């Protein structure tokens, strides 16, 4: 018989798995175009102002002008007050946890990528 042995892997993960089991079974790596389309729709939604989904791995700057460090988005919201420029409207903010488990709250989008 024939059937998938794993799904939703990155291309690198799929190729590694195929290499590891290739001596036991015949393998082929194929791309599920419906998943690719789903990912493209998700990316399009993010660029339309919905912000970063919770659980997204990102890089952020804990301080203005500081180094960029890895983290995970654990919350998002709107600033309660107008930003530093009085004419600017309130904007989206992010709560980020770094790799040491430290929470950084209400970071502006300019410090998250």
PDB file of C-alpha atoms in Angstrom:
ATOM      1  CA  UNK A   1       0.000   0.000   0.000  1.00  0.00           C
ATOM      2  CA  UNK A   2       0.877   3.657  -0.229  1.00  0.00           C
ATOM      3  CA  UNK A   3       0.132   6.589   2.027  1.00  0.00           C
ATOM      4  CA  UNK A   4       1.587   9.560   3.874  1.00  0.00           C
ATOM      5  CA  UNK A   5       3.820   8.939   6.883  1.00  0.00           C
ATOM      6  CA  UNK A   6       3.997  12.587   7.991  1.00  0.00           C
ATOM      7  CA  UNK A   7       2.221  15.834   7.220  1.00  0.00           C
ATOM      8  CA  UNK A   8       2.777  19.556   7.842  1.00  0.00           C
ATOM      9  CA  UNK A   9       6.564  19.300   7.927  1.00  0.00           C
ATOM     10  CA  UNK A  10       8.885  21.908   6.529  1.00  0.00           C
ATOM     11  CA  UNK A  11      10.674  20.859   3.369  1.00  0.00           C
ATOM     12  CA  UNK A  12      13.884  20.371   5.350  1.00  0.00           C
ATOM     13  CA  UNK A  13      12.122  18.209   7.962  1.00  0.00           C
ATOM     14  CA  UNK A  14      10.459  16.112   5.246  1.00  0.00           C
ATOM     15  CA  UNK A  15      13.729  15.541   3.411  1.00  0.00           C
ATOM     16  CA  UNK A  16      15.465  14.562   6.670  1.00  0.00           C
ATOM     17  CA  UNK A  17      12.705  12.069   7.475  1.00  0.00           C
ATOM     18  CA  UNK A  18      12.822  10.633   3.938  1.00  0.00           C
ATOM     19  CA  UNK A  19      16.580  10.185   4.248  1.00  0.00           C
ATOM     20  CA  UNK A  20      16.253   8.414   7.607  1.00  0.00           C
ATOM     21  CA  UNK A  21      13.598   5.906   6.517  1.00  0.00           C
ATOM     22  CA  UNK A  22      14.627   5.626   2.866  1.00  0.00           C
ATOM     23  CA  UNK A  23      16.647   2.444   3.458  1.00  0.00           C
ATOM     24  CA  UNK A  24      13.527   0.677   4.803  1.00  0.00           C
ATOM     25  CA  UNK A  25      10.710   2.006   2.596  1.00  0.00           C
ATOM     26  CA  UNK A  26      10.430   3.812  -0.692  1.00  0.00           C
ATOM     27  CA  UNK A  27       9.879   7.523   0.031  1.00  0.00           C
ATOM     28  CA  UNK A  28       8.926  10.668  -1.837  1.00  0.00           C
ATOM     29  CA  UNK A  29       8.503  14.207  -0.591  1.00  0.00           C
ATOM     30  CA  UNK A  30       5.481  16.031  -2.016  1.00  0.00           C
ATOM     31  CA  UNK A  31       4.086  19.511  -1.430  1.00  0.00           C
ATOM     32  CA  UNK A  32       0.448  19.881  -0.356  1.00  0.00           C
ATOM     33  CA  UNK A  33      -0.675  22.881  -2.421  1.00  0.00           C
ATOM     34  CA  UNK A  34      -3.755  23.445  -0.232  1.00  0.00           C
ATOM     35  CA  UNK A  35      -1.486  23.993   2.811  1.00  0.00           C
ATOM     36  CA  UNK A  36       0.691  26.387   0.784  1.00  0.00           C
ATOM     37  CA  UNK A  37      -2.416  28.364  -0.171  1.00  0.00           C
ATOM     38  CA  UNK A  38      -3.567  28.407   3.463  1.00  0.00           C
ATOM     39  CA  UNK A  39      -0.180  29.798   4.550  1.00  0.00           C
ATOM     40  CA  UNK A  40      -0.320  32.449   1.833  1.00  0.00           C
ATOM     41  CA  UNK A  41      -3.796  33.524   2.997  1.00  0.00           C
ATOM     42  CA  UNK A  42      -2.537  33.729   6.600  1.00  0.00           C
ATOM     43  CA  UNK A  43       0.404  35.902   5.547  1.00  0.00           C
ATOM     44  CA  UNK A  44      -1.924  38.143   3.538  1.00  0.00           C
ATOM     45  CA  UNK A  45      -4.201  38.599   6.587  1.00  0.00           C
ATOM     46  CA  UNK A  46      -1.210  39.546   8.744  1.00  0.00           C
ATOM     47  CA  UNK A  47      -0.112  42.215   6.276  1.00  0.00           C
ATOM     48  CA  UNK A  48      -3.655  43.639   6.200  1.00  0.00           C
ATOM     49  CA  UNK A  49      -3.363  44.931   9.751  1.00  0.00           C
ATOM     50  CA  UNK A  50      -4.555  42.012  11.840  1.00  0.00           C
ATOM     51  CA  UNK A  51      -1.169  41.789  13.508  1.00  0.00           C
ATOM     52  CA  UNK A  52       0.894  38.781  14.484  1.00  0.00           C
ATOM     53  CA  UNK A  53      -0.918  35.619  15.581  1.00  0.00           C
ATOM     54  CA  UNK A  54      -0.308  34.393  19.124  1.00  0.00           C
ATOM     55  CA  UNK A  55       2.520  31.877  19.328  1.00  0.00           C
ATOM     56  CA  UNK A  56       4.454  33.411  16.435  1.00  0.00           C
ATOM     57  CA  UNK A  57       8.226  33.247  16.841  1.00  0.00           C
ATOM     58  CA  UNK A  58       9.674  36.703  16.203  1.00  0.00           C
ATOM     59  CA  UNK A  59      12.697  38.903  16.864  1.00  0.00           C
ATOM     60  CA  UNK A  60      12.212  41.959  19.062  1.00  0.00           C
ATOM     61  CA  UNK A  61      14.155  44.788  20.634  1.00  0.00           C
ATOM     62  CA  UNK A  62      13.612  44.992  24.412  1.00  0.00           C
ATOM     63  CA  UNK A  63      14.898  48.605  24.373  1.00  0.00           C
ATOM     64  CA  UNK A  64      14.683  51.262  21.667  1.00  0.00           C
ATOM     65  CA  UNK A  65      17.815  50.932  19.558  1.00  0.00           C
ATOM     66  CA  UNK A  66      18.874  47.773  21.404  1.00  0.00           C
ATOM     67  CA  UNK A  67      19.881  44.377  20.061  1.00  0.00           C
ATOM     68  CA  UNK A  68      17.275  42.112  18.447  1.00  0.00           C
ATOM     69  CA  UNK A  69      16.542  38.927  20.400  1.00  0.00           C
ATOM     70  CA  UNK A  70      14.241  35.946  19.721  1.00  0.00           C
ATOM     71  CA  UNK A  71      10.859  35.680  21.412  1.00  0.00           C
ATOM     72  CA  UNK A  72       7.262  34.476  21.109  1.00  0.00           C
ATOM     73  CA  UNK A  73       4.097  36.600  20.829  1.00  0.00           C
ATOM     74  CA  UNK A  74       1.856  35.807  23.824  1.00  0.00           C
ATOM     75  CA  UNK A  75      -0.552  38.738  23.640  1.00  0.00           C
ATOM     76  CA  UNK A  76      -1.658  41.664  21.516  1.00  0.00           C
ATOM     77  CA  UNK A  77      -3.772  44.702  22.134  1.00  0.00           C
ATOM     78  CA  UNK A  78      -4.275  48.365  21.467  1.00  0.00           C
ATOM     79  CA  UNK A  79      -2.450  51.182  23.222  1.00  0.00           C
ATOM     80  CA  UNK A  80      -4.797  52.931  25.626  1.00  0.00           C
ATOM     81  CA  UNK A  81      -3.304  56.363  24.973  1.00  0.00           C
ATOM     82  CA  UNK A  82      -1.974  58.097  21.900  1.00  0.00           C
ATOM     83  CA  UNK A  83       1.641  57.338  21.070  1.00  0.00           C
ATOM     84  CA  UNK A  84       4.551  59.702  21.766  1.00  0.00           C
ATOM     85  CA  UNK A  85       3.583  61.859  18.793  1.00  0.00           C
ATOM     86  CA  UNK A  86       0.394  63.576  19.950  1.00  0.00           C
ATOM     87  CA  UNK A  87      -1.117  63.535  16.445  1.00  0.00           C
ATOM     88  CA  UNK A  88      -0.637  59.779  16.040  1.00  0.00           C
ATOM     89  CA  UNK A  89      -3.619  57.567  16.908  1.00  0.00           C
ATOM     90  CA  UNK A  90      -3.317  54.707  19.399  1.00  0.00           C
ATOM     91  CA  UNK A  91      -1.793  51.601  17.788  1.00  0.00           C
ATOM     92  CA  UNK A  92      -1.339  47.872  18.191  1.00  0.00           C
ATOM     93  CA  UNK A  93       1.056  46.537  20.822  1.00  0.00           C
ATOM     94  CA  UNK A  94       2.509  43.097  21.517  1.00  0.00           C
ATOM     95  CA  UNK A  95       3.340  41.112  24.654  1.00  0.00           C
ATOM     96  CA  UNK A  96       6.469  39.024  24.064  1.00  0.00           C
ATOM     97  CA  UNK A  97       8.214  36.307  26.101  1.00  0.00           C
ATOM     98  CA  UNK A  98      11.955  35.918  25.459  1.00  0.00           C
ATOM     99  CA  UNK A  99      13.913  32.654  25.577  1.00  0.00           C
ATOM    100  CA  UNK A 100      14.608  33.097  29.318  1.00  0.00           C
ATOM    101  CA  UNK A 101      10.880  33.406  30.060  1.00  0.00           C
ATOM    102  CA  UNK A 102      10.900  37.174  30.699  1.00  0.00           C
ATOM    103  CA  UNK A 103       7.676  38.943  29.675  1.00  0.00           C
ATOM    104  CA  UNK A 104       7.873  42.261  27.793  1.00  0.00           C
ATOM    105  CA  UNK A 105       4.485  43.993  27.681  1.00  0.00           C
ATOM    106  CA  UNK A 106       3.001  46.504  25.228  1.00  0.00           C
ATOM    107  CA  UNK A 107       5.879  46.613  22.736  1.00  0.00           C
ATOM    108  CA  UNK A 108       5.096  48.738  19.655  1.00  0.00           C
ATOM    109  CA  UNK A 109       5.264  47.111  16.204  1.00  0.00           C
ATOM    110  CA  UNK A 110       8.472  49.003  15.375  1.00  0.00           C
ATOM    111  CA  UNK A 111      10.299  46.885  17.953  1.00  0.00           C
ATOM    112  CA  UNK A 112       8.904  43.546  16.696  1.00  0.00           C
ATOM    113  CA  UNK A 113       9.689  41.749  13.440  1.00  0.00           C
TER     114      UNK A 113
END
